[in-house]
Each structure stands twice: as C-alpha cells, then as structure tokens.
Amino acid sequence: MGDSPFTSAVVVAEQVRSGVSSPMEQVEAALAAIAEREPKIQAFAAVLGDHARAEALALSRRPDLATLPLAGVPVAIKDVIPVAGLPMREGSGATSAEPRAADHPVVARLRAAGAVVVGLTTLPELAVWGTTDAPGHITRNPWNPSRTCGGSSGGAAAAVAAGMVPLAHGTDGLGSIRIPSANCGVFGIKPGRGVVPSELGATSWFGMAENGPIATTVDDAALMLSVIADRPELARIGPSEPLRIAVASGSPTFLATVDPQWRDAAVRAGTELTGSGHDVEPATLPYPVNLIPVLARWTAGTAADAEGLDRRRLQPRTRRHVALGRALGRFVRPQQVNRLEDSLRAFFENYDVVITPALAQPPLAATTWSERSWLSNIVANVRYAPLSALWNLVGWPAASVPVGTHSHSGTPLAVQIAAPPGGEARILALAAHIERVGGGWPRVAPTR
C-alpha cells in the first residue's frame, strides 16, 4: 500500500462546521484507519468504537456545532488521565479497572470544543519510561517497526504518525511528549507550568509534568493547545519575528553522546534560520551538573503515584523505581530549581529561544524493555533522550519539531525549541516557520 491518507484537524473541523462532513463520517474514518493500522503498531490500550459513534451522534445534534473549534475531530487520550466511564490503567496491571466518574479537565475541554474521543493510547507503566511496551505488548514506530515509538506518550505519537488520528493528547514529565514526537516525526509541545491544567497523579511529579498536544502540523497542535489551555489566541500563529536564537548542539551530560546526525540537524536548522533573518549563534546551555534534583522528583513522584497500589503487581523495574523514590523524596527541594532557573534566566538575557537536538541517538529497539532491569532501562533512556528533562525541572515550554530522516535507522530527526515562561506562541511561530521553509515534513508514515 502507499501513503496513508491525511486530513489535518483544522480542515476536519472546518468541514464539519460548514456541513461538508459530519462528526460520524470523521469518526468512522478514524476507526477504519485504526482497524487497518493498529494490528501492526499497537498504539491503543482501548478503541472506543460504539462509544465514539454515540458521542459523534450526540455532537451532530448540538445547536452550536457550527461554532466549535474542534468540531468532529477524532482525538486519542493517553491512558493516564481520567475519561468518564472508562478505567484509567496507566499501562499497569496494578491499577484499578473501575471506571472513572468524571473527565479530566483536559478531556472535558476537548469534548466541549467538539472533539470526539476514539481511543485511549498506550504508555509504559505509570508513564515512567522512554519506551512503550508491557509484557506481551510492544508499541512500534510507524517509520521503522523494529524501533521504539518512544515514551511515555508512545502510543499517542505512534497513532498520529500512523495516520490513525489527527490529534492526540500526551503528557510530559521528563520529555514524554517530545521524545516520542521526535521518534515518530510528529510535532509535540509541552506547555509551560500553569498554562494547561496538569492534575497528573499525586503531585504531577512535583510540578514537572504537563498535558499537551501531539499532531502532524503545527497549526493542528496550536489549535488543540488553544482549547486545552482555554486560550483561543494560541490557535492564531503569527509570523516569527526576528529572534535571537542559541543553538546548543552538545550533550547535557557526560553520560550521553550526541549522534552526529542529530547534532547536525540542530546546526542545520540554525543555519537555515540565519538565512531567514534571525540572529543565530552557537551556545552552551547551563545544564545542571547535579542530577539528584531530577532523579528525586522522577522517582519520588512515581512513588507517590504508586501509593495504594499492590506493588507485587508492578513490573520489577517500576518496583525498583518506586523504592528508590521513597528514599530520595527528602531530596526534593525548591531551592534546587530556583538556582537553576536563575542561571537560565541569565542565559536568556542574550537569547529569545534555544534550539537543541531533540534526541541524542536514534530510537531504541522495539523490544521488551518492561522485562529488563531498572538499571538497563535507566542507562538506555539517559543515553538516547537526555535533552528534554531540563525544561520539565524549571517548568518552561519546549517542543519537538521534525527536520529530516536519520540515514541509518530510517526514523525521523527532530530539533527541540525551548523558551522562557510565556514563550508558547513564540515557539509555535518558529516551529511553523521551520515547517513552512522546509516544505513540511511527511504527514504520516507510509503503510506497508
């Protein structure tokens, strides 16, 4: 077969609002695409066929359908936030199978805007890891099924990249939107703290975790972000004014080496932006030397999320993570972040945004990481995806933007754009400029 058909969320909503199409037609198209491609990719924890059809029918009868920003757009929700009437399993056999009573605010806002939930996407247990699999289940990269789609929003990115849905919800605690978006060649943005309701687990990993959109176009992601942030102006992407852009292509840690093709992708993006009137120069970000603040929040946040669960039913790697978190919780201190944020604000006195590689290495193998040791998961995750956690620690916005293809793995390349608080619109405008100047990236992976 050839390339999968693609219609953007913006176009779907326009067609439904104008009466050219209907919510039911769009839902049926998404369900057909899922039926065709899901067996190979395994991106969904649950497909909501009859439920989605009933939702589409009810939507078609709404008197305000012609005004809804996401009218009839099929969306997928990561199985880590509540969806009314459905269990929230969080990729784990230890969580409750009881249905949730109410929607998370993000789901409620999407539905109020006319979106139709067609499925719940896969994730690694408790959203901890940078690969997405469970015993007997591996979610694969649509561009190269032998490689991982990433994590923890792996199913979300894979579903969008495979053309099964135009929009997917993701969460990002250490890069969990940006890492799979980079793996799968789609656009994903983690908003800054407080822009979108978080309400993730017990503590949102001490403020590191956010909800955000994954899409195949910047316009689509901006539209979804405007809805879940309840800020309509974010959907209107303006031209990217001349910016002072830093390109930080190096590794943030001695534990990881940046693959030359990933490094060159960031440098090349900077060079192309120089030709578009931006002031671009190489720079070195003030990455933290001490990794305890991130590790403590990551592990202790997971330990808080695991409270009340039968830990015997957790995967061994997650049990070890939780045990470490119970010991490291005392090291979670606000002043650690304050000092780091001060150094970043000093850095950004000279720049408006920074561009880095989105990953340090191509996607890991699509295999049973859930059955491997805690240490092997940690080492693999840090070596291939060390560049995103900084922005979670300080709560600043960052996005992953596709920019090419890795010649060895056949999977996409991407750059990360980050900015100080309030920089979502600036990031979207610059990402849209990269998208436009580059002629747009392939919208969906070819089906085979």
PDB file of N, CA, C and O in Angstrom, residues 90-121:
ATOM      1  N   GLU A  90      -3.110   3.313  33.204  1.00  0.00           N
ATOM      2  CA  GLU A  90      -1.748   3.866  33.277  1.00  0.00           C
ATOM      3  C   GLU A  90      -0.676   2.845  32.885  1.00  0.00           C
ATOM      4  O   GLU A  90       0.422   2.855  33.412  1.00  0.00           O
ATOM      5  N   GLY A  91      -1.033   1.968  31.959  1.00  0.00           N
ATOM      6  CA  GLY A  91      -0.060   0.992  31.482  1.00  0.00           C
ATOM      7  C   GLY A  91       0.332  -0.055  32.500  1.00  0.00           C
ATOM      8  O   GLY A  91       1.382  -0.684  32.360  1.00  0.00           O
ATOM      9  N   SER A  92      -0.490  -0.273  33.505  1.00  0.00           N
ATOM     10  CA  SER A  92      -0.103  -1.140  34.617  1.00  0.00           C
ATOM     11  C   SER A  92      -1.197  -2.134  34.979  1.00  0.00           C
ATOM     12  O   SER A  92      -2.390  -1.785  34.982  1.00  0.00           O
ATOM     13  N   GLY A  93      -0.792  -3.337  35.350  1.00  0.00           N
ATOM     14  CA  GLY A  93      -1.732  -4.315  35.870  1.00  0.00           C
ATOM     15  C   GLY A  93      -2.053  -4.105  37.330  1.00  0.00           C
ATOM     16  O   GLY A  93      -2.900  -4.807  37.889  1.00  0.00           O
ATOM     17  N   ALA A  94      -1.401  -3.125  37.961  1.00  0.00           N
ATOM     18  CA  ALA A  94      -1.625  -2.871  39.378  1.00  0.00           C
ATOM     19  C   ALA A  94      -2.704  -1.820  39.633  1.00  0.00           C
ATOM     20  O   ALA A  94      -3.120  -1.632  40.783  1.00  0.00           O
ATOM     21  N   THR A  95      -3.152  -1.142  38.610  1.00  0.00           N
ATOM     22  CA  THR A  95      -4.132  -0.072  38.783  1.00  0.00           C
ATOM     23  C   THR A  95      -5.554  -0.609  38.725  1.00  0.00           C
ATOM     24  O   THR A  95      -5.797  -1.740  38.305  1.00  0.00           O
ATOM     25  N   SER A  96      -6.497   0.225  39.125  1.00  0.00           N
ATOM     26  CA  SER A  96      -7.893  -0.199  39.232  1.00  0.00           C
ATOM     27  C   SER A  96      -8.558  -0.299  37.864  1.00  0.00           C
ATOM     28  O   SER A  96      -8.345   0.545  36.987  1.00  0.00           O
ATOM     29  N   ALA A  97      -9.400  -1.322  37.712  1.00  0.00           N
ATOM     30  CA  ALA A  97     -10.189  -1.491  36.490  1.00  0.00           C
ATOM     31  C   ALA A  97     -11.551  -0.826  36.610  1.00  0.00           C
ATOM     32  O   ALA A  97     -12.377  -0.934  35.694  1.00  0.00           O
ATOM     33  N   GLU A  98     -11.797  -0.117  37.707  1.00  0.00           N
ATOM     34  CA  GLU A  98     -13.077   0.562  37.882  1.00  0.00           C
ATOM     35  C   GLU A  98     -13.153   1.798  36.987  1.00  0.00           C
ATOM     36  O   GLU A  98     -12.174   2.542  36.852  1.00  0.00           O
ATOM     37  N   PRO A  99     -14.305   2.042  36.354  1.00  0.00           N
ATOM     38  CA  PRO A  99     -14.435   3.230  35.501  1.00  0.00           C
ATOM     39  C   PRO A  99     -14.370   4.514  36.319  1.00  0.00           C
ATOM     40  O   PRO A  99     -14.781   4.540  37.480  1.00  0.00           O
ATOM     41  N   ARG A 100     -13.869   5.550  35.694  1.00  0.00           N
ATOM     42  CA  ARG A 100     -13.752   6.862  36.341  1.00  0.00           C
ATOM     43  C   ARG A 100     -15.078   7.612  36.235  1.00  0.00           C
ATOM     44  O   ARG A 100     -15.791   7.519  35.233  1.00  0.00           O
ATOM     45  N   ALA A 101     -15.360   8.393  37.257  1.00  0.00           N
ATOM     46  CA  ALA A 101     -16.655   9.065  37.350  1.00  0.00           C
ATOM     47  C   ALA A 101     -16.732  10.310  36.485  1.00  0.00           C
ATOM     48  O   ALA A 101     -17.824  10.692  36.041  1.00  0.00           O
ATOM     49  N   ALA A 102     -15.604  10.966  36.248  1.00  0.00           N
ATOM     50  CA  ALA A 102     -15.638  12.258  35.548  1.00  0.00           C
ATOM     51  C   ALA A 102     -14.408  12.413  34.665  1.00  0.00           C
ATOM     52  O   ALA A 102     -13.373  11.771  34.885  1.00  0.00           O
ATOM     53  N   ASP A 103     -14.529  13.280  33.670  1.00  0.00           N
ATOM     54  CA  ASP A 103     -13.415  13.589  32.786  1.00  0.00           C
ATOM     55  C   ASP A 103     -12.382  14.462  33.489  1.00  0.00           C
ATOM     56  O   ASP A 103     -12.729  15.329  34.303  1.00  0.00           O
ATOM     57  N   HIS A 104     -11.133  14.259  33.146  1.00  0.00           N
ATOM     58  CA  HIS A 104     -10.082  15.216  33.480  1.00  0.00           C
ATOM     59  C   HIS A 104     -10.419  16.541  32.801  1.00  0.00           C
ATOM     60  O   HIS A 104     -11.051  16.561  31.731  1.00  0.00           O
ATOM     61  N   PRO A 105     -10.010  17.688  33.371  1.00  0.00           N
ATOM     62  CA  PRO A 105     -10.318  18.980  32.721  1.00  0.00           C
ATOM     63  C   PRO A 105      -9.873  19.056  31.264  1.00  0.00           C
ATOM     64  O   PRO A 105     -10.558  19.688  30.446  1.00  0.00           O
ATOM     65  N   VAL A 106      -8.767  18.419  30.911  1.00  0.00           N
ATOM     66  CA  VAL A 106      -8.318  18.446  29.512  1.00  0.00           C
ATOM     67  C   VAL A 106      -9.315  17.720  28.615  1.00  0.00           C
ATOM     68  O   VAL A 106      -9.668  18.201  27.527  1.00  0.00           O
ATOM     69  N   VAL A 107      -9.803  16.556  29.050  1.00  0.00           N
ATOM     70  CA  VAL A 107     -10.790  15.812  28.270  1.00  0.00           C
ATOM     71  C   VAL A 107     -12.087  16.606  28.179  1.00  0.00           C
ATOM     72  O   VAL A 107     -12.710  16.684  27.107  1.00  0.00           O
ATOM     73  N   ALA A 108     -12.489  17.204  29.286  1.00  0.00           N
ATOM     74  CA  ALA A 108     -13.728  17.995  29.293  1.00  0.00           C
ATOM     75  C   ALA A 108     -13.632  19.160  28.312  1.00  0.00           C
ATOM     76  O   ALA A 108     -14.596  19.461  27.590  1.00  0.00           O
ATOM     77  N   ARG A 109     -12.488  19.823  28.265  1.00  0.00           N
ATOM     78  CA  ARG A 109     -12.330  20.952  27.350  1.00  0.00           C
ATOM     79  C   ARG A 109     -12.321  20.485  25.892  1.00  0.00           C
ATOM     80  O   ARG A 109     -12.877  21.163  25.020  1.00  0.00           O
ATOM     81  N   LEU A 110     -11.687  19.351  25.614  1.00  0.00           N
ATOM     82  CA  LEU A 110     -11.680  18.828  24.247  1.00  0.00           C
ATOM     83  C   LEU A 110     -13.095  18.492  23.797  1.00  0.00           C
ATOM     84  O   LEU A 110     -13.515  18.840  22.680  1.00  0.00           O
ATOM     85  N   ARG A 111     -13.846  17.825  24.655  1.00  0.00           N
ATOM     86  CA  ARG A 111     -15.218  17.456  24.289  1.00  0.00           C
ATOM     87  C   ARG A 111     -16.105  18.690  24.145  1.00  0.00           C
ATOM     88  O   ARG A 111     -16.927  18.761  23.223  1.00  0.00           O
ATOM     89  N   ALA A 112     -15.939  19.644  25.013  1.00  0.00           N
ATOM     90  CA  ALA A 112     -16.734  20.874  24.907  1.00  0.00           C
ATOM     91  C   ALA A 112     -16.457  21.597  23.599  1.00  0.00           C
ATOM     92  O   ALA A 112     -17.335  22.264  23.040  1.00  0.00           O
ATOM     93  N   ALA A 113     -15.227  21.455  23.088  1.00  0.00           N
ATOM     94  CA  ALA A 113     -14.838  22.104  21.830  1.00  0.00           C
ATOM     95  C   ALA A 113     -15.234  21.301  20.608  1.00  0.00           C
ATOM     96  O   ALA A 113     -14.965  21.727  19.475  1.00  0.00           O
ATOM     97  N   GLY A 114     -15.860  20.120  20.796  1.00  0.00           N
ATOM     98  CA  GLY A 114     -16.346  19.335  19.663  1.00  0.00           C
ATOM     99  C   GLY A 114     -15.510  18.143  19.276  1.00  0.00           C
ATOM    100  O   GLY A 114     -15.854  17.434  18.326  1.00  0.00           O
ATOM    101  N   ALA A 115     -14.425  17.878  19.997  1.00  0.00           N
ATOM    102  CA  ALA A 115     -13.610  16.706  19.689  1.00  0.00           C
ATOM    103  C   ALA A 115     -14.322  15.435  20.149  1.00  0.00           C
ATOM    104  O   ALA A 115     -15.107  15.454  21.096  1.00  0.00           O
ATOM    105  N   VAL A 116     -14.037  14.331  19.478  1.00  0.00           N
ATOM    106  CA  VAL A 116     -14.626  13.033  19.816  1.00  0.00           C
ATOM    107  C   VAL A 116     -13.502  12.082  20.193  1.00  0.00           C
ATOM    108  O   VAL A 116     -12.575  11.850  19.407  1.00  0.00           O
ATOM    109  N   VAL A 117     -13.575  11.518  21.386  1.00  0.00           N
ATOM    110  CA  VAL A 117     -12.553  10.592  21.863  1.00  0.00           C
ATOM    111  C   VAL A 117     -12.790   9.219  21.227  1.00  0.00           C
ATOM    112  O   VAL A 117     -13.826   8.593  21.461  1.00  0.00           O
ATOM    113  N   VAL A 118     -11.825   8.755  20.435  1.00  0.00           N
ATOM    114  CA  VAL A 118     -11.973   7.463  19.745  1.00  0.00           C
ATOM    115  C   VAL A 118     -11.139   6.357  20.379  1.00  0.00           C
ATOM    116  O   VAL A 118     -11.300   5.191  20.023  1.00  0.00           O
ATOM    117  N   GLY A 119     -10.255   6.696  21.308  1.00  0.00           N
ATOM    118  CA  GLY A 119      -9.461   5.649  21.934  1.00  0.00           C
ATOM    119  C   GLY A 119      -8.533   6.177  22.998  1.00  0.00           C
ATOM    120  O   GLY A 119      -8.314   7.390  23.123  1.00  0.00           O
ATOM    121  N   LEU A 120      -8.008   5.243  23.786  1.00  0.00           N
ATOM    122  CA  LEU A 120      -7.005   5.516  24.804  1.00  0.00           C
ATOM    123  C   LEU A 120      -5.688   4.907  24.346  1.00  0.00           C
ATOM    124  O   LEU A 120      -5.651   3.749  23.916  1.00  0.00           O
ATOM    125  N   THR A 121      -4.615   5.673  24.417  1.00  0.00           N
ATOM    126  CA  THR A 121      -3.337   5.214  23.870  1.00  0.00           C
ATOM    127  C   THR A 121      -2.443   4.595  24.936  1.00  0.00           C
ATOM    128  O   THR A 121      -2.560   4.849  26.125  1.00  0.00           O
TER     129      THR A 121
END
